[in-house]
């Protein structure tokens, strides 16, 4: 029986949504993205536009804008920098889908399926370079330093995942290291850039960087849980893709540690016996052992940590909306 | 009968080699590359180190060093910036080999063959990000601007090549546009960065940027000629790879324009009839029509243009070695 967990933080009282609060700024970010992804080479805006039009949650640019304004920023630089963050994210998505051989993203075909792996690699390279061009245009070496460091860390995290995430020997510690690098790092950079552009005091920059990091970890942990528990239609991709690809995520690490049917997991991950029947068995074991529950609890712990980072900021509707964003990243269906 | 072409410039009188003249600096660049490609993720230095150890001509870092010192630079910044240029080049090679599905590079297996396409994409991303980290450490926004612009132009050139280089409708003008973007642009940036770091006058920066561009075009034109004419062993990859991959390069454009056996070219490129027998026929037609000869003559024209860019600089052994480098880029066997 999984232990009963006391929620470590309460749902927000008011339902202030960051997206509605920053609606105008987000529209400017979208306009900036649209303008800056243009190229005389038609395929580039086609593919980039397709991926960006799939929508997504725009979480990272939202963080940049929100953190800048939370620190009192009144200018316009955060708009273009938020677009840069989204370009870097989109470039990694394009390359990820090639690496993972994914066919669906948010319920639609991935770019590598519609066009080709080749085009996805090259358009990713373009978006990545364009992001740097725009940051250089902005002119802050601090911002450049934060986002170039994040980019190389993401690549390191992805390579680490490639070499170690298919093994049952993957420890919880190593797993957290991977998701910190491949996901949390860009959340952290996105938030920190907002604080930097607002010339916020070091302590606030650090707090927001930490908020991004903790939110990113919570977000990725929930992603990994949802891969086994979500409603397929809402998730926009097939349930159990991580299992099919042989990707060991935290729920599997926890279930395997608990020793419930060791042989099943070894057959599945060492002998590559992963058909639809084993997915059903895996999902059953993940629930029964309490592994999914525990993974969610860990996500909750990181979300609470993220919210704590906001303590040093005075109350405001923006602060409340940021708290809400963290809360919702846990209580989502996709 | 192909017209007899008067060489537009003479071979250098003394055989000053840039590589031997800048031996110490090149060793420092190699040491810097080795140090900066390190990562706790073991696969990264493995793959990067493999590709870099294949040697290659180190043309681009050589250009950065030579141009900086030609402009009187006495510091050390050009070493790290030359390493950045090589990192960007190596990243594009890794992605190129994935895109072209290449199996051999300089007589050795490509990284995508030895490891995987996935690893090549991600390690390429890492090197690219690391290059930007190092440039940001250097701190010159001018250098960053030149190399980020070059990077996005390279990606644009590669996408353009992907979408149009398999068609016989490709014009000479469009072909030159592609190679200018995908190859000449980084040569140009490498040279310009040298002049910028030396704080050379605008006119000298422009001349060296132009030298790089013309040399890059000449170099790529010769590459395309060598793909049909080289000694396979010296080339380090299979002769006729461009033909096998259905890549329309200048020699094919010229031969097709001349109308000698139009049907053959259409069958080869429109109906994908490209076996080893057709490669023999293609090579015969490329020689017989004078297309290879003309492509070489164009390469020579660009090489002469590159050498002209050096006119504004006073004579020196460095200038002579740069002239020699351009000359040798034409008279090479691989």
XYZ file of C-alpha atoms in Angstrom:
668
model
C 0.000 0.000 0.000
C 1.480 3.359 -0.962
C 1.821 5.713 2.017
C -0.677 8.553 2.247
C 1.081 11.806 1.466
C 0.200 15.093 3.003
C 0.352 17.737 0.281
C 3.309 19.960 1.056
C 1.588 23.059 -0.243
C -1.963 24.138 -0.829
C -3.623 25.023 -4.095
C -3.616 28.747 -4.822
C -6.547 30.628 -3.408
C -7.209 32.789 -6.401
C -6.862 31.337 -9.861
C -4.619 33.972 -11.304
C -3.197 32.580 -14.497
C 0.201 33.780 -15.632
C -0.864 33.326 -19.238
C -3.798 35.695 -18.894
C -1.883 38.153 -16.722
C 0.921 38.382 -19.304
C -1.295 38.011 -22.370
C -0.041 41.163 -24.125
C 3.615 40.330 -23.508
C 3.127 36.752 -24.714
C 1.516 38.057 -27.906
C 4.609 40.254 -28.406
C 6.852 37.215 -27.855
C 4.871 35.283 -30.473
C 5.144 38.187 -32.921
C 8.892 38.376 -32.266
C 9.267 34.616 -32.811
C 7.350 34.847 -36.073
C 9.462 37.757 -37.308
C 12.840 36.368 -36.286
C 12.386 32.836 -37.611
C 12.038 34.182 -41.146
C 14.622 33.179 -43.735
C 14.836 33.326 -47.528
C 15.119 29.521 -47.329
C 11.409 28.648 -47.248
C 11.700 25.336 -45.425
C 13.081 27.059 -42.315
C 10.019 29.167 -41.414
C 7.818 26.254 -42.557
C 9.279 23.782 -40.073
C 9.953 26.277 -37.294
C 6.465 27.726 -37.741
C 4.866 24.302 -37.643
C 6.566 23.379 -34.400
C 5.878 26.722 -32.783
C 2.242 26.685 -33.937
C 1.711 23.401 -32.109
C 1.457 25.782 -29.233
C 2.770 24.091 -26.200
C 2.705 25.831 -22.923
C 5.290 28.555 -23.641
C 6.435 27.891 -20.095
C 9.999 29.033 -20.591
C 9.317 32.422 -22.225
C 6.554 32.887 -19.656
C 9.134 32.428 -16.909
C 11.478 35.004 -18.477
C 8.733 37.605 -18.774
C 7.252 36.907 -15.350
C 10.605 36.965 -13.545
C 11.678 40.191 -15.255
C 8.430 41.927 -14.304
C 8.434 40.454 -10.801
C 11.794 42.243 -10.406
C 10.194 45.490 -11.543
C 11.437 45.519 -15.134
C 9.615 48.069 -17.287
C 11.436 47.806 -20.633
C 11.007 45.656 -23.736
C 14.234 43.607 -23.852
C 12.628 40.661 -22.078
C 10.331 40.090 -25.062
C 13.163 39.284 -27.496
C 15.082 37.343 -24.848
C 11.984 35.245 -24.125
C 11.821 34.509 -27.861
C 15.490 33.406 -27.731
C 14.691 31.015 -24.904
C 11.815 29.554 -26.943
C 14.110 29.231 -30.014
C 16.650 27.268 -27.965
C 13.838 25.093 -26.602
C 12.396 24.525 -30.097
C 15.847 23.608 -31.447
C 16.278 20.996 -28.712
C 12.771 19.630 -29.430
C 13.646 19.232 -33.120
C 16.855 17.390 -32.266
C 15.181 15.371 -29.467
C 12.530 14.028 -31.787
C 15.272 12.865 -34.170
C 17.216 11.263 -31.324
C 14.135 9.615 -29.787
C 12.673 8.682 -33.196
C 9.400 10.197 -31.987
C 6.433 10.381 -34.325
C 3.932 12.380 -32.288
C 4.199 15.644 -30.377
C 1.148 17.289 -28.825
C -1.119 15.047 -30.871
C 0.473 16.040 -34.176
C 3.145 14.443 -36.331
C 6.690 15.445 -35.385
C 8.729 17.515 -37.863
C 11.087 14.611 -38.557
C 8.060 12.526 -39.617
C 6.527 15.245 -41.815
C 9.777 16.422 -43.366
C 12.888 14.411 -42.474
C 15.479 13.854 -39.790
C 17.902 15.833 -41.937
C 15.665 18.874 -42.125
C 14.971 18.672 -38.376
C 18.679 18.609 -37.555
C 19.473 21.570 -39.803
C 16.476 23.732 -38.896
C 17.310 23.065 -35.227
C 20.829 24.325 -35.937
C 19.408 27.417 -37.585
C 17.100 28.263 -34.668
C 19.904 27.735 -32.233
C 22.222 30.079 -34.151
C 19.450 32.619 -34.597
C 18.844 32.598 -30.831
C 22.491 33.552 -30.317
C 22.305 36.242 -33.003
C 19.356 37.802 -31.188
C 21.041 37.624 -27.795
C 24.126 39.276 -29.269
C 21.908 41.982 -30.739
C 20.563 42.486 -27.215
C 24.165 42.875 -26.089
C 24.303 41.507 -22.545
C 27.264 39.205 -21.956
C 25.627 38.064 -18.694
C 22.542 36.849 -20.541
C 24.728 35.208 -23.189
C 26.769 33.491 -20.521
C 23.672 32.088 -18.792
C 22.067 30.773 -21.964
C 25.229 29.406 -23.604
C 26.058 27.538 -20.396
C 22.484 26.214 -20.307
C 22.780 25.068 -23.935
C 25.952 23.089 -23.413
C 24.529 21.594 -20.206
C 21.377 20.518 -22.074
C 23.517 18.775 -24.725
C 25.577 17.098 -21.988
C 22.369 15.958 -20.293
C 21.017 14.546 -23.536
C 24.239 12.627 -24.231
C 24.244 11.332 -20.654
C 20.657 10.185 -21.120
C 21.590 8.510 -24.405
C 24.401 6.537 -22.794
C 22.850 5.611 -19.478
C 19.101 5.865 -19.477
C 18.477 2.433 -20.955
C 20.010 0.635 -18.020
C 18.335 -0.611 -14.852
C 21.562 0.307 -13.095
C 20.579 3.946 -13.432
C 20.356 5.342 -9.913
C 17.890 7.904 -8.650
C 20.813 10.306 -8.180
C 22.013 9.920 -11.765
C 18.463 10.227 -13.055
C 17.997 13.514 -11.229
C 21.318 14.693 -12.667
C 20.067 13.918 -16.183
C 16.753 15.738 -15.839
C 18.413 18.647 -14.094
C 20.699 19.045 -17.129
C 18.296 18.287 -19.954
C 15.189 20.053 -18.616
C 15.626 22.044 -15.412
C 18.652 23.924 -16.658
C 16.723 25.844 -19.347
C 13.872 26.615 -16.921
C 16.476 27.971 -14.537
C 18.221 30.017 -17.231
C 14.890 31.368 -18.529
C 13.978 32.632 -15.060
C 17.449 33.984 -14.291
C 17.617 35.916 -17.555
C 14.424 37.703 -16.529
C 16.024 38.762 -13.242
C 19.265 39.785 -14.968
C 17.527 41.950 -17.545
C 15.738 43.678 -14.644
C 19.121 44.233 -12.962
C 17.704 42.609 -9.826
C 19.969 42.129 -6.787
C 22.097 38.939 -6.831
C 19.937 37.331 -4.146
C 16.817 37.735 -6.287
C 18.620 36.473 -9.404
C 19.699 33.407 -7.469
C 16.240 32.822 -6.014
C 14.598 32.944 -9.437
C 17.274 30.723 -10.996
C 16.551 28.244 -8.183
C 12.807 28.578 -8.725
C 13.299 27.696 -12.399
C 15.505 24.741 -11.552
C 13.092 23.252 -9.007
C 10.086 23.872 -11.239
C 11.919 22.224 -14.139
C 12.677 19.108 -12.097
C 9.081 18.928 -10.831
C 7.833 19.406 -14.379
C 10.028 16.630 -15.812
C 9.153 14.230 -12.983
C 5.472 14.801 -13.732
C 6.171 14.254 -17.445
C 7.673 10.887 -16.615
C 4.716 9.970 -14.402
C 2.211 11.136 -17.033
C 3.913 8.931 -19.595
C 2.332 6.002 -17.708
C -0.810 7.577 -16.296
C -2.113 10.255 -18.649
C -5.158 10.224 -20.826
C -3.684 9.464 -24.249
C -5.810 12.003 -26.083
C -4.906 14.827 -23.728
C -1.231 13.840 -23.663
C -1.017 14.177 -27.428
C 1.275 11.204 -27.782
C 1.135 7.518 -27.054
C 1.034 6.431 -23.417
C 4.033 4.311 -22.483
C 6.455 5.744 -25.049
C 9.256 5.865 -22.463
C 8.713 2.159 -21.780
C 8.583 1.273 -25.476
C 11.825 3.184 -26.097
C 13.419 1.405 -23.122
C 13.910 4.685 -21.287
C 14.423 4.123 -17.571
C 12.717 6.969 -15.696
C 12.205 7.547 -11.970
C 9.012 5.457 -11.650
C 10.842 2.419 -13.086
C 13.929 3.021 -10.899
C 11.696 3.144 -7.794
C 9.635 0.079 -8.748
C 12.781 -1.912 -9.510
C 14.366 -0.842 -6.192
C 11.296 -2.085 -4.333
C 11.953 -5.552 -5.706
C 8.386 -6.326 -6.770
C 8.895 -8.696 -9.741
C 12.581 -7.996 -10.379
C 12.601 -10.573 -13.163
C 9.918 -8.765 -15.130
C 11.909 -5.504 -15.191
C 15.104 -7.303 -16.127
C 13.432 -9.095 -18.994
C 11.862 -5.857 -20.136
C 14.989 -3.699 -20.022
C 17.846 -6.163 -20.424
C 16.290 -8.525 -22.926
C 14.264 -5.861 -24.659
C 10.995 -7.721 -24.040
C 8.706 -4.720 -24.212
C 5.482 -5.483 -26.056
C 2.059 -4.025 -25.260
C 1.365 -6.830 -22.774
C 4.512 -5.965 -20.819
C 3.473 -2.308 -20.840
C 0.243 -3.312 -19.093
C 2.218 -5.326 -16.547
C 4.721 -2.483 -16.092
C 1.935 0.031 -15.478
C 0.309 -2.325 -12.961
C 3.604 -2.780 -11.075
C 4.335 0.947 -11.117
C 0.979 1.627 -9.463
C 1.018 -1.344 -7.093
C 4.531 -0.756 -5.780
C 3.739 2.864 -5.032
C 6.489 3.978 -7.447
C 4.246 6.394 -9.356
C 2.929 7.770 -6.110
C 6.449 8.323 -4.804
C 7.631 9.946 -8.021
C 4.679 12.337 -7.769
C 5.563 13.043 -4.148
C 9.092 13.936 -5.191
C 7.716 16.244 -7.890
C 5.599 17.850 -5.205
C 8.659 18.337 -2.997
C 10.479 20.162 -5.795
C 7.392 22.228 -6.573
C 7.210 23.276 -2.916
C 10.899 24.216 -3.088
C 10.172 26.326 -6.168
C 7.378 28.143 -4.381
C 9.606 28.785 -1.361
C 11.990 30.682 -3.632
C 9.304 33.331 -4.018
C 9.249 34.099 -0.288
C 11.689 37.003 -0.606
C 9.419 38.817 -3.062
C 6.576 41.043 -1.847
C 3.075 39.773 -2.535
C 1.617 40.676 -5.912
C -0.706 39.208 -8.488
C 2.401 38.216 -10.494
C 3.886 36.341 -7.547
C 0.559 34.589 -6.985
C 0.357 33.677 -10.667
C 3.867 32.215 -10.522
C 2.886 30.125 -7.497
C -0.149 29.038 -9.439
C 1.994 28.055 -12.431
C 4.072 25.782 -10.218
C 0.938 24.286 -8.699
C -0.611 23.671 -12.096
C 2.557 22.048 -13.450
C 1.828 19.272 -10.951
C -1.903 19.055 -11.446
C -1.938 18.765 -15.177
C -3.194 16.047 -17.424
C -0.705 16.478 -20.257
C 37.794 20.368 -76.815
C 38.024 22.342 -73.591
C 39.605 25.760 -74.033
C 43.185 26.143 -72.901
C 43.249 28.288 -69.807
C 46.005 30.641 -68.933
C 46.627 30.323 -65.202
C 45.486 33.566 -63.644
C 48.213 33.504 -61.031
C 51.614 31.910 -60.690
C 52.786 29.386 -58.130
C 54.535 30.980 -55.163
C 58.241 31.419 -55.566
C 59.227 30.311 -52.119
C 57.427 27.415 -50.530
C 56.601 29.021 -47.232
C 54.021 26.867 -45.541
C 51.555 28.513 -43.193
C 51.424 25.334 -41.129
C 55.156 25.344 -40.465
C 55.291 29.107 -39.963
C 52.511 28.939 -37.342
C 53.470 25.583 -35.864
C 53.680 26.788 -32.250
C 50.357 28.634 -32.441
C 48.656 25.611 -34.052
C 49.949 23.395 -31.242
C 48.427 25.860 -28.765
C 45.112 25.708 -30.664
C 45.178 21.909 -30.496
C 45.905 22.022 -26.760
C 43.057 24.484 -26.279
C 40.686 22.260 -28.288
C 41.663 19.242 -26.216
C 41.152 21.097 -22.946
C 37.863 22.747 -23.843
C 36.132 19.710 -25.341
C 36.333 17.918 -21.975
C 33.108 17.005 -20.226
C 32.176 14.691 -17.354
C 30.030 12.885 -19.942
C 32.668 10.551 -21.384
C 31.121 10.087 -24.817
C 31.554 13.789 -25.614
C 35.387 13.970 -25.540
C 35.455 10.494 -27.130
C 33.519 11.529 -30.221
C 34.869 15.073 -30.422
C 38.405 13.790 -29.906
C 37.993 11.158 -32.583
C 36.821 13.656 -35.162
C 39.466 16.199 -34.273
C 42.214 13.542 -34.251
C 41.355 12.700 -37.867
C 43.404 15.788 -38.362
C 42.123 17.518 -41.391
C 43.772 20.618 -42.633
C 42.884 22.956 -39.732
C 42.367 25.526 -42.468
C 39.890 27.653 -40.586
C 41.864 28.082 -37.323
C 44.950 28.619 -39.476
C 43.171 31.510 -41.166
C 42.204 33.086 -37.836
C 45.762 32.898 -36.514
C 47.381 34.025 -39.766
C 45.032 36.974 -40.285
C 45.415 38.169 -36.687
C 49.209 38.089 -36.933
C 49.206 39.588 -40.431
C 47.438 42.549 -38.801
C 50.171 42.762 -36.189
C 48.382 41.027 -33.317
C 50.737 40.071 -30.504
C 48.360 38.654 -27.849
C 46.921 35.205 -27.137
C 43.174 35.666 -27.695
C 43.373 34.389 -31.274
C 44.316 30.906 -29.994
C 41.021 30.342 -28.170
C 39.016 32.013 -30.925
C 40.666 29.738 -33.518
C 39.595 26.781 -31.343
C 36.020 28.163 -31.358
C 36.075 28.297 -35.152
C 37.250 24.675 -35.281
C 34.520 23.656 -32.794
C 31.851 25.229 -34.997
C 33.368 23.499 -38.033
C 33.498 20.133 -36.206
C 29.875 20.517 -35.097
C 28.782 21.114 -38.687
C 30.825 18.078 -39.845
C 29.092 15.877 -37.266
C 25.658 17.089 -38.396
C 26.629 16.969 -42.084
C 27.621 13.332 -41.898
C 24.224 12.541 -40.363
C 22.426 14.541 -43.034
C 24.476 13.064 -45.914
C 24.452 9.564 -44.398
C 28.221 9.505 -44.961
C 30.252 6.530 -43.823
C 33.812 7.697 -44.517
C 35.698 10.881 -43.686
C 39.425 11.233 -44.366
C 39.707 7.488 -44.894
C 38.176 6.672 -41.521
C 34.649 5.745 -40.426
C 32.425 8.734 -39.668
C 31.264 9.265 -36.074
C 27.657 8.425 -36.972
C 28.860 5.037 -38.248
C 31.041 4.296 -35.215
C 28.604 5.583 -32.609
C 25.192 6.664 -33.893
C 23.342 9.453 -35.617
C 21.863 10.360 -32.250
C 25.250 10.769 -30.593
C 26.541 12.788 -33.570
C 23.609 15.198 -33.385
C 23.984 15.730 -29.635
C 27.779 15.978 -29.516
C 27.549 18.459 -32.408
C 25.122 20.496 -30.303
C 27.521 20.361 -27.383
C 30.513 21.576 -29.424
C 28.462 24.329 -30.909
C 27.316 25.540 -27.471
C 30.818 25.216 -26.093
C 32.146 27.394 -28.931
C 29.726 30.120 -27.867
C 30.663 29.725 -24.215
C 34.317 30.267 -25.137
C 33.561 33.271 -27.314
C 31.530 34.779 -24.488
C 34.451 34.169 -22.141
C 36.585 36.078 -24.655
C 34.051 38.881 -24.389
C 34.014 40.545 -27.821
C 30.496 41.191 -29.094
C 31.984 41.885 -32.559
C 33.506 38.415 -32.709
C 30.273 36.898 -31.409
C 28.290 38.763 -34.012
C 30.507 37.536 -36.858
C 30.471 33.900 -35.796
C 26.793 33.695 -34.838
C 25.842 35.213 -38.190
C 28.149 32.710 -39.906
C 26.518 29.838 -38.000
C 22.987 30.730 -38.984
C 24.104 31.302 -42.578
C 25.750 27.857 -42.639
C 22.511 26.259 -41.416
C 20.539 28.197 -44.042
C 22.987 27.041 -46.718
C 22.666 23.429 -45.622
C 18.855 23.587 -45.681
C 18.980 25.246 -49.107
C 21.253 22.473 -50.318
C 18.910 19.865 -48.845
C 15.920 21.286 -50.681
C 17.447 22.173 -54.025
C 20.686 20.389 -54.698
C 19.126 17.220 -56.054
C 17.559 18.969 -59.004
C 19.005 19.532 -62.458
C 17.166 22.839 -62.396
C 19.788 24.107 -59.969
C 21.464 27.077 -61.625
C 25.100 28.051 -61.390
C 24.038 31.170 -59.498
C 22.044 29.205 -56.937
C 24.866 26.686 -56.580
C 27.337 29.462 -55.814
C 24.882 30.854 -53.282
C 24.744 27.468 -51.530
C 28.509 26.998 -51.308
C 29.007 30.575 -50.262
C 26.650 29.965 -47.336
C 27.628 26.463 -46.332
C 31.415 26.712 -46.802
C 32.788 30.147 -47.690
C 30.954 31.898 -44.889
C 32.954 30.194 -42.115
C 36.245 30.749 -43.972
C 35.319 34.399 -44.230
C 34.324 34.633 -40.559
C 37.498 32.815 -39.456
C 39.665 35.327 -41.308
C 37.639 38.367 -40.222
C 37.777 37.337 -36.556
C 41.572 37.375 -36.809
C 41.516 40.936 -38.123
C 38.964 42.019 -35.496
C 40.966 40.622 -32.602
C 43.976 42.557 -33.932
C 41.814 45.712 -34.037
C 42.833 46.168 -37.656
C 41.368 49.077 -39.658
C 37.953 48.411 -41.287
C 39.519 48.178 -44.748
C 41.851 45.383 -43.616
C 39.032 43.551 -41.828
C 36.979 43.724 -44.996
C 39.877 42.570 -47.189
C 40.536 39.532 -45.003
C 36.846 38.668 -44.769
C 36.778 38.803 -48.572
C 39.943 36.686 -48.803
C 38.272 34.040 -46.638
C 35.106 34.112 -48.710
C 36.907 33.749 -52.061
C 39.234 31.061 -50.712
C 36.227 29.185 -49.301
C 34.445 29.227 -52.650
C 37.617 28.107 -54.486
C 38.112 25.384 -51.895
C 34.556 24.050 -52.215
C 34.671 24.173 -56.026
C 37.856 22.088 -55.931
C 36.180 19.697 -53.473
C 33.387 19.183 -55.955
C 35.852 18.616 -58.808
C 37.945 16.222 -56.706
C 34.840 14.199 -55.955
C 35.057 13.049 -59.588
C 38.785 13.216 -60.256
C 40.725 12.445 -57.083
C 42.762 9.419 -56.225
C 40.379 7.509 -53.934
C 43.031 6.598 -51.397
C 44.259 10.147 -51.046
C 40.720 11.546 -50.931
C 39.912 9.349 -47.939
C 36.403 8.665 -49.136
C 34.763 7.060 -52.146
C 35.087 8.835 -55.472
C 31.737 9.838 -56.909
C 29.896 10.158 -53.588
C 28.203 13.367 -54.728
C 26.883 11.520 -57.783
C 25.719 8.523 -55.758
C 23.890 10.821 -53.343
C 22.313 12.644 -56.279
C 23.975 15.914 -55.330
C 24.092 18.313 -58.249
C 27.384 20.238 -58.083
C 28.909 22.743 -60.503
C 30.560 20.174 -62.817
C 27.162 18.514 -63.392
C 25.401 21.859 -63.869
C 27.991 22.843 -66.518
C 27.910 19.486 -68.312
C 24.108 19.506 -68.386
C 24.082 23.087 -69.700
C 26.385 22.057 -72.548
C 23.768 19.605 -73.734
C 26.069 16.628 -74.245
C 23.779 13.639 -73.551
C 20.960 15.502 -71.840
C 18.989 12.273 -71.549
C 21.720 10.579 -69.528
C 21.730 13.340 -66.903
C 17.954 13.377 -66.701
C 17.785 9.652 -66.181
C 20.517 9.841 -63.589
C 19.057 12.696 -61.561
C 15.346 12.558 -62.261
C 14.867 8.817 -62.361
C 17.524 8.075 -59.798
C 19.423 5.792 -62.193
C 22.813 6.164 -60.602
C 24.695 2.857 -60.486
C 28.468 2.434 -60.866
C 28.118 2.179 -64.656
C 26.422 5.562 -64.799
C 29.140 7.017 -62.587
C 31.690 5.969 -65.214
C 29.566 7.560 -67.926
C 29.072 10.707 -65.844
C 32.800 11.048 -65.228
C 33.483 10.599 -68.955
C 30.937 13.278 -69.865
C 32.230 15.671 -67.220
C 35.731 15.398 -68.695
C 34.683 15.381 -72.351
C 32.360 18.379 -72.115
C 35.053 20.425 -70.442
C 32.818 20.840 -67.372
C 35.496 19.749 -64.891
C 38.006 21.985 -66.602
C 35.667 24.941 -66.397
C 34.815 24.313 -62.765
C 38.539 24.274 -61.995
C 38.977 27.502 -63.938
C 36.276 29.119 -61.826
C 38.001 27.884 -58.677
C 41.182 29.462 -60.013
C 39.365 32.748 -60.583
C 38.186 32.832 -56.984
C 41.644 31.854 -55.738
C 43.135 34.758 -57.707
C 40.525 37.048 -56.156
C 41.532 35.797 -52.722
C 45.185 36.550 -53.418
C 44.314 40.049 -54.661
C 42.814 40.795 -51.249
C 46.319 40.604 -49.811
C 47.580 43.480 -51.991
C 46.973 46.105 -49.318
C 49.250 44.306 -46.861
C 53.032 44.878 -46.875
C 55.159 41.926 -47.998
C 56.076 39.450 -45.294
C 56.667 35.739 -44.916
C 53.166 35.467 -43.442
C 51.626 37.148 -46.490
C 53.589 34.842 -48.767
C 52.473 31.812 -46.784
C 48.838 32.919 -47.066
C 49.255 33.274 -50.840
C 50.775 29.828 -50.826
C 47.844 28.422 -48.864
C 45.440 29.703 -51.491
C 47.597 28.290 -54.265
C 47.817 24.902 -52.562
C 44.072 24.753 -51.985
C 43.789 24.512 -55.769
C 46.674 22.154 -56.373
C 45.724 19.501 -53.886
C 44.853 15.886 -54.371
C 42.386 15.547 -51.509
